[in-house]
Amino acid sequence: DGEIVGRTTSGMWSYVMGTCLAMGYLEHPDGVTKEFLESGTFEIEVAGERIPANAQFGSFYPASTRVKM
């Protein structure tokens, strides 16, 4: 919605999804809730161009099934 609310930490091409993905963090003084994500519109700036983005509440691997230690 025109306000900087976070940062990306990585980006990649997803062959499964057939599109680019980015991972990052959003911040908000009142906390980031599912309602906050659903009520806003988000963009990621790449080389000076703003690209529409969808934010997801939750981790990429919710059950940590692919985490290797």
mmCIF file of C-alpha atoms in Angstrom:
data_model
loop_
_atom_site.group_PDB
_atom_site.id
_atom_site.type_symbol
_atom_site.label_atom_id
_atom_site.label_comp_id
_atom_site.label_asym_id
_atom_site.label_seq_id
_atom_site.Cartn_x
_atom_site.Cartn_y
_atom_site.Cartn_z
ATOM 1 C CA ASP A 1 0.000 0.000 0.000
ATOM 2 C CA GLY A 2 2.953 2.316 -0.677
ATOM 3 C CA GLU A 3 4.673 1.817 2.688
ATOM 4 C CA ILE A 4 7.868 -0.206 3.233
ATOM 5 C CA VAL A 5 6.956 -3.033 5.618
ATOM 6 C CA GLY A 6 9.731 -5.576 5.197
ATOM 7 C CA ARG A 7 12.609 -7.003 3.236
ATOM 8 C CA THR A 8 13.350 -10.022 1.096
ATOM 9 C CA THR A 9 16.187 -12.339 2.039
ATOM 10 C CA SER A 10 16.338 -14.532 -1.057
ATOM 11 C CA GLY A 11 14.729 -15.118 -4.416
ATOM 12 C CA MET A 12 14.609 -18.065 -6.786
ATOM 13 C CA TRP A 13 12.803 -19.641 -9.723
ATOM 14 C CA SER A 14 10.364 -22.394 -8.761
ATOM 15 C CA TYR A 15 10.023 -25.107 -11.384
ATOM 16 C CA VAL A 16 7.144 -26.610 -9.402
ATOM 17 C CA MET A 17 5.185 -23.328 -9.265
ATOM 18 C CA GLY A 18 6.382 -22.073 -12.657
ATOM 19 C CA THR A 19 7.172 -18.612 -11.288
ATOM 20 C CA CYS A 20 9.651 -16.675 -9.170
ATOM 21 C CA LEU A 21 9.503 -16.917 -5.391
ATOM 22 C CA ALA A 22 11.006 -14.644 -2.766
ATOM 23 C CA MET A 23 11.425 -15.234 0.927
ATOM 24 C CA GLY A 24 11.551 -12.434 3.437
ATOM 25 C CA TYR A 25 10.144 -10.795 6.520
ATOM 26 C CA LEU A 26 7.314 -8.309 7.086
ATOM 27 C CA GLU A 27 7.100 -6.022 10.106
ATOM 28 C CA HIS A 28 4.279 -3.907 11.526
ATOM 29 C CA PRO A 29 4.008 -1.982 14.830
ATOM 30 C CA ASP A 30 0.811 -3.879 15.734
ATOM 31 C CA GLY A 31 2.273 -7.238 14.665
ATOM 32 C CA VAL A 32 1.855 -9.186 11.453
ATOM 33 C CA THR A 33 -1.380 -11.151 11.439
ATOM 34 C CA LYS A 34 -3.234 -13.113 8.804
ATOM 35 C CA GLU A 35 -5.743 -10.240 8.648
ATOM 36 C CA PHE A 36 -2.918 -7.738 7.998
ATOM 37 C CA LEU A 37 -1.683 -9.837 5.079
ATOM 38 C CA GLU A 38 -5.154 -10.334 3.607
ATOM 39 C CA SER A 39 -6.086 -6.633 3.837
ATOM 40 C CA GLY A 40 -2.982 -5.192 2.163
ATOM 41 C CA THR A 41 -1.438 -5.196 -1.279
ATOM 42 C CA PHE A 42 2.262 -5.944 -1.508
ATOM 43 C CA GLU A 43 5.010 -5.309 -4.041
ATOM 44 C CA ILE A 44 8.685 -6.224 -4.219
ATOM 45 C CA GLU A 45 11.023 -3.697 -5.801
ATOM 46 C CA VAL A 46 13.466 -5.311 -8.234
ATOM 47 C CA ALA A 47 15.986 -3.066 -10.011
ATOM 48 C CA GLY A 48 13.726 -0.038 -9.513
ATOM 49 C CA GLU A 49 10.584 -1.806 -10.794
ATOM 50 C CA ARG A 50 7.760 -2.781 -8.449
ATOM 51 C CA ILE A 51 6.430 -6.299 -8.947
ATOM 52 C CA PRO A 52 3.073 -7.357 -7.398
ATOM 53 C CA ALA A 53 3.547 -9.976 -4.668
ATOM 54 C CA ASN A 54 1.415 -12.271 -2.539
ATOM 55 C CA ALA A 55 2.318 -12.620 1.123
ATOM 56 C CA GLN A 56 1.772 -15.874 2.989
ATOM 57 C CA PHE A 57 1.311 -16.241 6.736
ATOM 58 C CA GLY A 58 3.311 -19.199 8.000
ATOM 59 C CA SER A 59 6.578 -20.874 7.300
ATOM 60 C CA PHE A 60 7.628 -22.302 3.947
ATOM 61 C CA TYR A 61 7.854 -25.799 5.466
ATOM 62 C CA PRO A 62 5.306 -25.612 8.315
ATOM 63 C CA ALA A 63 6.189 -29.000 9.808
ATOM 64 C CA SER A 64 9.947 -28.517 9.227
ATOM 65 C CA THR A 65 9.826 -31.704 7.157
ATOM 66 C CA ARG A 66 12.713 -30.690 4.899
ATOM 67 C CA VAL A 67 14.952 -29.062 7.491
ATOM 68 C CA LYS A 68 18.294 -30.877 7.711
ATOM 69 C CA MET A 69 20.512 -30.559 10.771
#
